[in-house]
């Protein structure tokens, strides 16, 4: 508790190597105090390792970590005002639930620990389990206890390592709201690791997408989704239709802010000039499935055949095969309009500006295939 | 910034990692070094001396003692290993179901049963072993009970069977190798049951369900899942049983006969009666060396080095 | 360790035992180690009446410990202390003759101050001048006894067992015979059965006896070699017949009068366990006063009446004839001259002999 | 038949339990014997005499007292030292770890006569008089290994993430040890201590070498007495100790489950 | 393996009680051979218990279980041709990965176990981990091994207890496709427990929604979603806007198949007559968030104010407060149309027939609140 700072969390050129393997590779970022920051990335990309370094459970091989002005890099975990909700819960099996939650408070000699711990437990709707032991609770309940145990300390930085993974949808949504409420009320800095993208997008102010120990892109959720900086981000966050195309306008010159590119099938597509990275002629034109409308309402049109339709409740997802074989994913909200049968010929359309454009030098499948360590 | 970044050594952690284990070890190991290693070193030196108790000994590096000792007493040494081995197998056969029973089937009685396993120690083992004489002896409890149940034929049948497999004389239970092995088994059962229990209690029964879901009958679930997972407990238990049982001789003295002499008896007699200290020391050193070798190989083979 | 044992490398001339400053007058205490169940016990099971009386009379407390189970074991326990010239914590104990011989030879026991033992003259005539301690300067007997043959008729099918031969070869006894770990008793009885004298024998005689025992053992005749613990299996019938000490069997007969005890016609051993005072004993005088006390025939009678061994003190019989005639008439407790004539005393052994014979005997015991 | 199969473990377990307890039952039975002569060898008749006067056999109760005292001190000391060693072995990688492991096993592999006599030689060389202290030293030494093996097994099953969680919740290493590690390893430590106490309380051979006539332990007393048939009081005291241990835990268990029911 | 049947799986009046607690309460259902069946329901509702009875790991207290014509109720687990992917994986820690996968095959003395196990492992993209031990794999990898271990036996019935819970979205989608492929190729019967509703909806032929040990509704995904039979199902599956209303048409008489109901705010709403349960005048009119369009394109219209907007990538979710205080959830696909700012006055509209109607006697919040045992 001594020597902790309060303020922005700053990682400077942080690298962590385990013997020959580099789990986290030269990460620098600043997380403003009181913001909700999310880390996304495939399994094994270094998310947990990054959190562990912030918590002090792991020493960076290179680099420094500051909270406010204080360099906490070599502070012991118990000297940092940082708490973690562990991916594996790590509840103390010999202590009952209330004592688990009160652990940090009592460690800091908080006289009011009883009331505070009970409150935190009530918050996660587990007030009635205070006297039980961890093994008597279901996985979801244990996860909520872990959450309460960390929250109750009101740390400067709260690290959440997939804190809601074991909860069912309803409960997860409700906990998300609680977390968000606490965060904005108390002004804690949250760093949240999750594999629920919707969770990251709705909750976080800023999201960092990690890949192989590095940060691929760091932005607010909307930018990340609508202007992914790489095919990896485009594919990892939501679904993307990537069409290979060549810029055909002379010198990439724009007409009314629009540039024409040509697909392999010799369809011309108009894209926003501002989206086109300068100096590149071979591009991926990326269109999100929900931007593709069935019908010819948009200016860019492609024809194809429906090969698959699946109902997901809110929406229906179609696969549409283009004449040259490429399959596009199309999502259509179930707002009452009729569903298309498989085999139907359809026109897909969208307007210029709804796309994003990436350099064709990048691998179109990055982030879409399985990526085992 | 990157200059500053490079300069982040975690020196304090390194240092702590180095001295902590030694600090933890120090008091215990010091104790062992002073009160075990020093006497053991002098024991080894004793085994290499010549002379006698009345005129004194000199260190002559006489290895011949070892040759003599092993040449003369290898049968007793071998017998000790065999009896201890048999007892270990029996403690395992009996201890495993008991440990399982206590761990998974005894409900609230668990702690009481655990104490019942260890509580006999509080009644001196000498009295308990003498009680076995009362039970196994002529006209003893067993014979009387079997007689009352008209099962004397069964008892005699068993005695004859023991005679056939060289574990008995064919006409009695007491004072036979069978009685010695049974006594060893009895005396060392708690040493087997406790570590087994500790292991089995932690065993994840869901794995047994998974095996059964994958077509394993109870027998093959045991062989392919439960047994391999209990190995650390089995190894600890067999070591705690086998090692002391090899050097034990009270069971042989009280329940055995002149045909069941174990190496501990020989060492005892050489030490206390013949006063041939070098021979006794040589036999002790040989026994210890044998056991350590055996344990090392065994633990390696069982692949549980880290667990024991 | 070599350090301790090297200190014994005195060899040659008899070393003399060191005396400590005697604390007897200030510290009214005496430490006595003895064999188990070798002293009178109150009917109620409480204490030892003769000891309590001693304390009452002389104001000296007795620390009576029954930790002398076996000569060899006891020797092994105290030898390192004696060899290193340290106090054993005991002021007196009762060792068997041959062990006394060894202790004297090694200079581990102190001569008595006979002035403190005016009753020493009461020692039985036959025990006054023994080979290992002429004139009883270092030792005085506590109890004597025979080693003979005991049997349980229940286990022998009602037959009497009267000879060493039967013990070693009778097929009916196979696996139900115990012999003593006391070499002199066991080998002694066998040698006598082979017609030799144990007061005067050769290496060859000894080894022949050993061979005889070995043969029996290998044939499975011998169940075991025991110390004092032979009594229980004998009483229960697990042991059919054994070599046994008189007093023990007499006591067992109180429970089971059918138990037989025979002094074989070929000869039995006669031995004594003797008080000695070890080097550096802190309460030498008190120990001497204790010995003197027990050399009062009235006191000794009280002990013998209980333990049923042979009294080494003259005048005991007379008292018991009055108080407990059955004991006084028991040949095993108060043997007649005829009975005594069957008994022999094992001759003293040189160090070399002792080592050689013990090794040979032990190689049968633990072979 | 299927009943038999379903209850096989229970049946075998109870039979083995009976095997373990049978001698104690015999001891208990004979504690009610009234020996006709002086020896408690064969069953004569029922009596409560010995139970009414358990200390009646000279020296018996003081020897029990001494054994309890030595057992408690030795097991506590061995448990502390052994637990530390177990933590070092179970939680740290260091140079000499393999050698330490062998050293831990060696005392168990040493025959008791050898250990007893060579220790005595050492004490003499050091000029230490035998007695309670030397018995204690010896007991601590041979109990140590058993404690280490037992505790280490428990430590091996401990989740290191729990200690990290404690550190994350502001517990210094010492505090984390006291509030998390120690309670979790406690059952192993308790088992080790119990084992150590039993071993110490029951040791004869090593004790016999390093004792003095003023320090007669219960096993030494029995050993002497057993040469001639054990006095009934020994059966009484053996049974009392046995029953006390069982009752102690049994009552604790009843109280605990009563508390649990009250809570539920 | 002996005595197993092959064919439809039939549970008849199955009940399971643990002491006083009834975990599964009188369930009867038939699952046709080769179909993909999903079990949904809140934590503790009895899903796992049901699967365990099918697997033979638990004996029903009452009732029978048949596979085809064979009564398997009292068969031991190893005698049933049923395999389970356990919620907790239950991998054998002492066996390496390939031996884990081959366990069942070798148990049945399949001579070709090596090849088959390796194939199954390749299928879950873990071929390269064959020689590793389970603790060396990450949670997601372990889950895939558990999947392979069950699949490789080609059982009559495969029970999946949240088999994809530990996987990130990308991987989960890919595994879903694999599972579906295997199921339709091999014709196994799958029973799938999941808390990912989208997963249940896209994969299952039939879904049973369980609550408190009973089945609340059993139907195909679209029916379940669009015609929930209870407020519990309506709330548990996706989001629902439930408007209390009274039937105003005389005797509930229909005009052109449409009946008018009146909300608390005296707004009249037209609903499809066929949706109206007979004989009921107080109703909940349920409208899914994606059916509500912003603007007045639909026939039923409600006015309100936007109080919250959150971006989830594919869509944006709005909260719109009606004049009488009720907040409605509205989802709008991000198809490029502009986003509404908070505070904007909007009209929400939908057409009659897009609603579902439930009896107002039911609790409007059933299935929406947290439900701890
Ligand atoms: N102590 C360690 N020793 C060696 N390698 C390690 C260690 N800890 C982590 N790693 C490796 O570092 C990489 C990053 O691990 P990390 O736990 O940070 O992943 P993650 O992003 O949290 O993944 P997940 O989403 O599966 O939890 C992995 O490849 C892992 O194998
Ligand atoms: N062995 C048992 N003894 C007593 N109660 C049990 C037992 N097994 C399950 N239960 C109870 O039965 C109920 C149903 O449990 P089950 O595991 O089937 O739930 P579930 O639907 O699988 O939940 P989840 O989604 O959390 O896995 C729970 O309330 C649980 O506490
Ligand atoms: N119970 C006392 C027995 C004493 C025996 N003394 C042994 C002398 C052997 N010759
Ligand atoms: Mg992680
Ligand atoms: Mg479940």
Short mmCIF file of C-alpha atoms in Angstrom, two decimals, chain C residues 12-344:
data_model
loop_
_atom_site.label_atom_id
_atom_site.label_comp_id
_atom_site.label_asym_id
_atom_site.label_seq_id
_atom_site.Cartn_x
_atom_site.Cartn_y
_atom_site.Cartn_z
CA UNK C 12 47.13 -55.75 29.31
CA UNK C 13 47.03 -55.07 33.02
CA UNK C 14 43.74 -54.77 34.77
CA UNK C 15 42.74 -51.16 34.81
CA UNK C 16 41.13 -49.81 37.93
CA UNK C 17 37.78 -48.13 38.03
CA UNK C 18 37.68 -44.48 38.80
CA UNK C 19 35.73 -43.34 41.80
CA UNK C 20 33.67 -40.20 41.93
CA UNK C 21 33.20 -37.89 44.87
CA UNK C 22 30.67 -39.72 46.94
CA UNK C 23 27.56 -37.67 47.45
CA UNK C 24 25.91 -40.29 49.60
CA UNK C 25 25.81 -38.32 52.81
CA UNK C 26 24.25 -35.24 51.32
CA UNK C 27 22.21 -36.82 48.57
CA UNK C 28 20.13 -39.52 50.21
CA UNK C 29 19.59 -41.50 47.07
CA UNK C 30 20.66 -44.66 45.33
CA UNK C 31 20.10 -45.63 41.70
CA UNK C 32 19.62 -49.32 41.13
CA UNK C 33 19.07 -51.01 37.78
CA UNK C 34 17.75 -54.52 37.89
CA UNK C 35 16.12 -57.24 35.81
CA UNK C 36 12.39 -57.02 35.44
CA UNK C 37 10.20 -58.67 38.08
CA UNK C 38 13.17 -59.56 40.19
CA UNK C 39 11.99 -58.07 43.45
CA UNK C 40 9.04 -58.35 45.77
CA UNK C 41 5.86 -56.51 44.90
CA UNK C 42 3.11 -55.60 47.32
CA UNK C 43 -0.03 -57.76 47.16
CA UNK C 44 -2.02 -54.75 46.11
CA UNK C 45 0.40 -54.35 43.22
CA UNK C 46 1.63 -51.06 44.62
CA UNK C 47 5.30 -50.73 45.44
CA UNK C 48 8.17 -52.89 46.52
CA UNK C 49 7.77 -53.41 50.27
CA UNK C 50 11.39 -54.28 50.97
CA UNK C 51 12.55 -51.11 49.23
CA UNK C 52 10.06 -48.97 51.03
CA UNK C 53 11.24 -50.38 54.28
CA UNK C 54 14.83 -49.60 53.37
CA UNK C 55 13.93 -46.01 52.68
CA UNK C 56 11.98 -45.80 55.89
CA UNK C 57 14.85 -47.23 57.89
CA UNK C 58 17.82 -45.40 56.43
CA UNK C 59 16.17 -42.37 54.91
CA UNK C 60 17.68 -43.20 51.53
CA UNK C 61 15.43 -43.04 48.54
CA UNK C 62 15.85 -45.80 45.96
CA UNK C 63 15.49 -45.13 42.27
CA UNK C 64 14.64 -48.67 41.22
CA UNK C 65 14.65 -49.18 37.48
CA UNK C 66 13.88 -52.42 35.67
CA UNK C 67 15.98 -51.65 32.62
CA UNK C 68 18.32 -54.63 32.80
CA UNK C 69 16.71 -56.98 30.34
CA UNK C 70 19.71 -58.83 29.15
CA UNK C 71 23.41 -58.82 29.98
CA UNK C 72 24.61 -58.04 26.49
CA UNK C 73 22.10 -55.37 25.79
CA UNK C 74 22.76 -53.69 29.08
CA UNK C 75 26.49 -53.87 28.57
CA UNK C 76 26.18 -52.32 25.14
CA UNK C 77 24.20 -49.49 26.68
CA UNK C 78 26.66 -48.64 29.48
CA UNK C 79 29.96 -49.64 27.91
CA UNK C 80 30.45 -46.45 25.88
CA UNK C 81 29.89 -44.37 29.02
CA UNK C 82 32.24 -46.48 31.09
CA UNK C 83 34.84 -46.52 28.36
CA UNK C 84 34.67 -42.76 28.04
CA UNK C 85 35.06 -42.42 31.79
CA UNK C 86 31.60 -41.10 32.37
CA UNK C 87 28.96 -41.67 34.99
CA UNK C 88 26.36 -44.21 33.94
CA UNK C 89 23.75 -42.64 36.17
CA UNK C 90 23.54 -45.84 38.18
CA UNK C 91 25.03 -46.68 41.57
CA UNK C 92 24.52 -50.38 41.34
CA UNK C 93 23.07 -53.07 39.15
CA UNK C 94 22.92 -56.87 39.06
CA UNK C 95 25.03 -58.57 36.42
CA UNK C 96 25.39 -62.26 35.80
CA UNK C 97 28.67 -63.89 36.83
CA UNK C 98 30.40 -63.83 33.49
CA UNK C 99 29.45 -60.26 32.93
CA UNK C 100 30.83 -59.37 36.33
CA UNK C 101 34.05 -61.02 35.28
CA UNK C 102 34.18 -58.86 32.20
CA UNK C 103 33.40 -55.69 34.14
CA UNK C 104 36.09 -56.39 36.66
CA UNK C 105 38.57 -57.25 33.94
CA UNK C 106 37.87 -53.99 32.16
CA UNK C 107 38.04 -51.99 35.33
CA UNK C 108 34.48 -50.78 35.06
CA UNK C 109 33.43 -51.64 38.60
CA UNK C 110 34.71 -50.47 41.95
CA UNK C 111 35.71 -52.53 44.96
CA UNK C 112 33.29 -52.42 47.87
CA UNK C 113 34.06 -50.70 51.09
CA UNK C 114 33.19 -53.75 53.17
CA UNK C 115 32.95 -51.60 56.26
CA UNK C 116 29.64 -50.42 54.86
CA UNK C 117 28.46 -53.99 54.34
CA UNK C 118 28.80 -55.70 57.69
CA UNK C 119 26.32 -58.35 56.49
CA UNK C 120 28.63 -59.49 53.73
CA UNK C 121 29.62 -62.39 55.86
CA UNK C 122 26.12 -63.80 55.33
CA UNK C 123 26.93 -64.75 51.77
CA UNK C 124 26.42 -68.44 51.15
CA UNK C 125 29.59 -70.40 51.52
CA UNK C 126 29.53 -71.84 48.03
CA UNK C 127 29.40 -68.33 46.58
CA UNK C 128 32.06 -66.75 48.71
CA UNK C 129 35.09 -67.48 46.62
CA UNK C 130 34.35 -67.36 42.96
CA UNK C 131 36.95 -67.56 40.24
CA UNK C 132 36.18 -64.12 38.79
CA UNK C 133 36.07 -62.33 42.13
CA UNK C 134 37.97 -64.12 44.86
CA UNK C 135 36.84 -62.85 48.25
CA UNK C 136 33.88 -61.01 46.74
CA UNK C 137 35.61 -57.64 46.63
CA UNK C 138 33.63 -56.33 43.69
CA UNK C 139 30.39 -58.24 43.66
CA UNK C 140 27.82 -59.86 45.88
CA UNK C 141 25.07 -62.12 44.55
CA UNK C 142 21.51 -60.81 44.42
CA UNK C 143 19.81 -64.04 43.41
CA UNK C 144 20.96 -67.35 42.08
CA UNK C 145 19.19 -69.86 39.97
CA UNK C 146 19.36 -72.88 37.74
CA UNK C 147 18.79 -73.11 34.06
CA UNK C 148 16.86 -76.30 33.42
CA UNK C 149 14.09 -77.59 31.25
CA UNK C 150 10.51 -76.38 31.49
CA UNK C 151 7.59 -77.85 29.57
CA UNK C 152 3.88 -77.45 29.17
CA UNK C 153 2.18 -80.87 29.30
CA UNK C 154 -0.76 -79.50 27.38
CA UNK C 155 1.52 -79.03 24.41
CA UNK C 156 3.62 -82.14 24.80
CA UNK C 157 0.60 -84.39 24.86
CA UNK C 158 1.03 -84.93 28.58
CA UNK C 159 4.56 -86.23 28.24
CA UNK C 160 7.34 -85.20 30.53
CA UNK C 161 10.36 -83.66 28.93
CA UNK C 162 13.36 -84.50 30.96
CA UNK C 163 16.46 -84.40 28.81
CA UNK C 164 18.29 -82.03 26.56
CA UNK C 165 18.26 -84.78 23.97
CA UNK C 166 14.50 -84.77 23.86
CA UNK C 167 14.54 -81.03 23.54
CA UNK C 168 16.83 -81.12 20.53
CA UNK C 169 15.57 -84.20 18.71
CA UNK C 170 12.10 -85.34 19.82
CA UNK C 171 9.97 -84.98 16.67
CA UNK C 172 6.89 -84.39 18.81
CA UNK C 173 8.42 -81.10 19.87
CA UNK C 174 9.37 -79.96 16.40
CA UNK C 175 9.13 -76.21 16.09
CA UNK C 176 7.97 -75.82 19.66
CA UNK C 177 11.23 -75.55 21.53
CA UNK C 178 12.96 -72.39 22.67
CA UNK C 179 16.50 -72.04 23.93
CA UNK C 180 18.01 -69.09 25.76
CA UNK C 181 20.11 -66.38 24.14
CA UNK C 182 22.25 -66.66 27.28
CA UNK C 183 25.10 -68.61 25.71
CA UNK C 184 26.34 -70.12 28.94
CA UNK C 185 22.96 -71.58 29.83
CA UNK C 186 22.11 -72.97 26.44
CA UNK C 187 25.50 -74.23 25.33
CA UNK C 188 26.21 -75.25 28.90
CA UNK C 189 23.22 -77.58 29.12
CA UNK C 190 24.01 -79.10 25.75
CA UNK C 191 27.66 -79.66 26.57
CA UNK C 192 26.73 -81.37 29.81
CA UNK C 193 24.24 -83.52 27.95
CA UNK C 194 27.12 -84.49 25.71
CA UNK C 195 28.98 -85.60 28.79
CA UNK C 196 31.36 -82.70 29.11
CA UNK C 197 32.01 -80.57 32.13
CA UNK C 198 31.27 -76.89 31.72
CA UNK C 199 33.74 -76.06 34.41
CA UNK C 200 36.44 -77.53 32.24
CA UNK C 201 36.02 -77.89 28.49
CA UNK C 202 37.93 -77.39 25.29
CA UNK C 203 37.25 -75.47 22.11
CA UNK C 204 36.32 -78.71 20.46
CA UNK C 205 33.79 -79.54 23.15
CA UNK C 206 32.20 -76.15 22.74
CA UNK C 207 32.07 -76.35 18.98
CA UNK C 208 30.63 -79.85 19.10
CA UNK C 209 27.79 -78.52 21.23
CA UNK C 210 27.28 -75.65 18.83
CA UNK C 211 27.03 -78.13 15.97
CA UNK C 212 24.45 -80.09 17.89
CA UNK C 213 22.32 -76.98 18.39
CA UNK C 214 22.76 -75.99 14.80
CA UNK C 215 21.59 -79.37 13.62
CA UNK C 216 18.47 -79.10 15.72
CA UNK C 217 17.83 -75.63 14.48
CA UNK C 218 18.24 -76.54 10.87
CA UNK C 219 15.91 -79.44 11.34
CA UNK C 220 13.29 -76.93 12.42
CA UNK C 221 13.21 -78.22 15.95
CA UNK C 222 14.03 -74.87 17.53
CA UNK C 223 11.43 -72.17 17.34
CA UNK C 224 13.58 -69.47 18.77
CA UNK C 225 16.24 -68.16 21.09
CA UNK C 226 14.79 -65.99 23.80
CA UNK C 227 15.55 -63.79 26.71
CA UNK C 228 13.18 -63.65 29.60
CA UNK C 229 10.19 -63.50 27.23
CA UNK C 230 9.97 -67.28 26.93
CA UNK C 231 7.45 -67.36 29.76
CA UNK C 232 4.35 -66.25 27.90
CA UNK C 233 4.42 -68.83 25.10
CA UNK C 234 5.36 -71.49 27.62
CA UNK C 235 2.32 -70.66 29.70
CA UNK C 236 0.04 -70.59 26.66
CA UNK C 237 1.45 -73.77 25.17
CA UNK C 238 2.86 -72.20 22.04
CA UNK C 239 6.16 -73.34 23.41
CA UNK C 240 6.06 -76.99 24.38
CA UNK C 241 9.42 -77.11 26.10
CA UNK C 242 12.32 -74.79 26.66
CA UNK C 243 15.38 -74.00 28.64
CA UNK C 244 14.18 -71.88 31.52
CA UNK C 245 15.27 -70.23 34.70
CA UNK C 246 13.90 -71.61 37.95
CA UNK C 247 12.28 -68.61 39.53
CA UNK C 248 10.28 -67.75 36.46
CA UNK C 249 8.77 -71.19 36.19
CA UNK C 250 8.00 -71.42 39.84
CA UNK C 251 6.08 -68.19 39.50
CA UNK C 252 4.27 -69.50 36.42
CA UNK C 253 3.29 -72.59 38.29
CA UNK C 254 1.20 -70.42 40.57
CA UNK C 255 -1.09 -69.85 37.56
CA UNK C 256 -0.69 -73.24 35.99
CA UNK C 257 0.45 -75.96 38.40
CA UNK C 258 0.68 -78.46 35.52
CA UNK C 259 3.78 -76.80 34.11
CA UNK C 260 6.75 -79.08 34.51
CA UNK C 261 10.30 -78.12 35.41
CA UNK C 262 13.19 -80.52 35.35
CA UNK C 263 16.83 -80.21 36.16
CA UNK C 264 18.23 -82.67 33.62
CA UNK C 265 20.14 -85.59 35.03
CA UNK C 266 23.05 -84.76 32.74
CA UNK C 267 23.47 -81.46 34.52
CA UNK C 268 22.16 -77.94 34.77
CA UNK C 269 23.79 -74.56 35.11
CA UNK C 270 23.93 -72.59 38.30
CA UNK C 271 24.41 -68.87 38.07
CA UNK C 272 24.05 -65.75 40.10
CA UNK C 273 23.18 -62.20 39.26
CA UNK C 274 25.43 -59.98 41.36
CA UNK C 275 25.39 -56.50 42.72
CA UNK C 276 28.26 -54.44 41.38
CA UNK C 277 29.08 -50.77 41.77
CA UNK C 278 30.13 -49.14 38.49
CA UNK C 279 32.91 -46.62 38.11
CA UNK C 280 32.04 -43.07 38.99
CA UNK C 281 28.90 -44.05 40.86
CA UNK C 282 27.77 -40.98 42.73
CA UNK C 283 26.22 -42.78 45.66
CA UNK C 284 28.62 -45.62 46.30
CA UNK C 285 28.10 -45.66 50.03
CA UNK C 286 24.34 -45.67 49.72
CA UNK C 287 24.62 -48.59 47.32
CA UNK C 288 26.72 -50.44 49.83
CA UNK C 289 24.17 -49.74 52.53
CA UNK C 290 21.49 -51.09 50.20
CA UNK C 291 23.46 -54.28 49.59
CA UNK C 292 24.02 -54.63 53.29
CA UNK C 293 20.29 -54.24 53.86
CA UNK C 294 19.43 -57.08 51.52
CA UNK C 295 22.06 -59.26 53.07
CA UNK C 296 19.91 -59.33 56.18
CA UNK C 297 18.35 -62.82 55.91
CA UNK C 298 14.96 -61.54 57.02
CA UNK C 299 14.88 -59.03 54.16
CA UNK C 300 16.19 -61.54 51.66
CA UNK C 301 13.55 -64.02 52.79
CA UNK C 302 10.89 -61.49 51.92
CA UNK C 303 12.31 -61.13 48.39
CA UNK C 304 12.85 -64.81 47.76
CA UNK C 305 9.35 -65.59 48.95
CA UNK C 306 8.17 -63.49 46.07
CA UNK C 307 10.66 -64.06 43.24
CA UNK C 308 11.30 -67.73 43.98
CA UNK C 309 14.95 -67.73 43.02
CA UNK C 310 17.74 -69.19 45.13
CA UNK C 311 18.83 -67.02 48.01
CA UNK C 312 22.55 -66.31 48.25
CA UNK C 313 22.14 -65.30 51.90
CA UNK C 314 22.57 -67.72 54.75
CA UNK C 315 19.67 -67.97 57.17
CA UNK C 316 16.97 -67.26 54.65
CA UNK C 317 15.71 -70.81 54.60
CA UNK C 318 15.27 -70.92 58.30
CA UNK C 319 13.06 -67.87 58.24
CA UNK C 320 10.96 -69.15 55.36
CA UNK C 321 10.55 -72.57 56.88
CA UNK C 322 8.64 -70.72 59.51
CA UNK C 323 6.80 -68.22 57.33
CA UNK C 324 6.18 -70.08 54.03
CA UNK C 325 7.11 -73.74 54.25
CA UNK C 326 6.07 -74.57 50.66
CA UNK C 327 8.76 -72.24 49.41
CA UNK C 328 11.30 -73.53 51.85
CA UNK C 329 10.65 -77.05 50.72
CA UNK C 330 10.88 -76.29 47.02
CA UNK C 331 14.01 -77.94 45.63
CA UNK C 332 14.30 -75.26 43.02
CA UNK C 333 14.48 -72.53 45.63
CA UNK C 334 16.26 -74.22 48.39
CA UNK C 335 18.06 -77.04 46.63
CA UNK C 336 19.44 -79.91 48.62
CA UNK C 337 23.04 -80.95 48.25
CA UNK C 338 21.87 -83.70 45.94
CA UNK C 339 20.12 -81.25 43.69
CA UNK C 340 23.10 -78.94 43.78
CA UNK C 341 25.34 -81.75 42.71
CA UNK C 342 23.64 -81.77 39.32
CA UNK C 343 24.53 -78.14 38.81
CA UNK C 344 27.73 -76.85 37.34
#
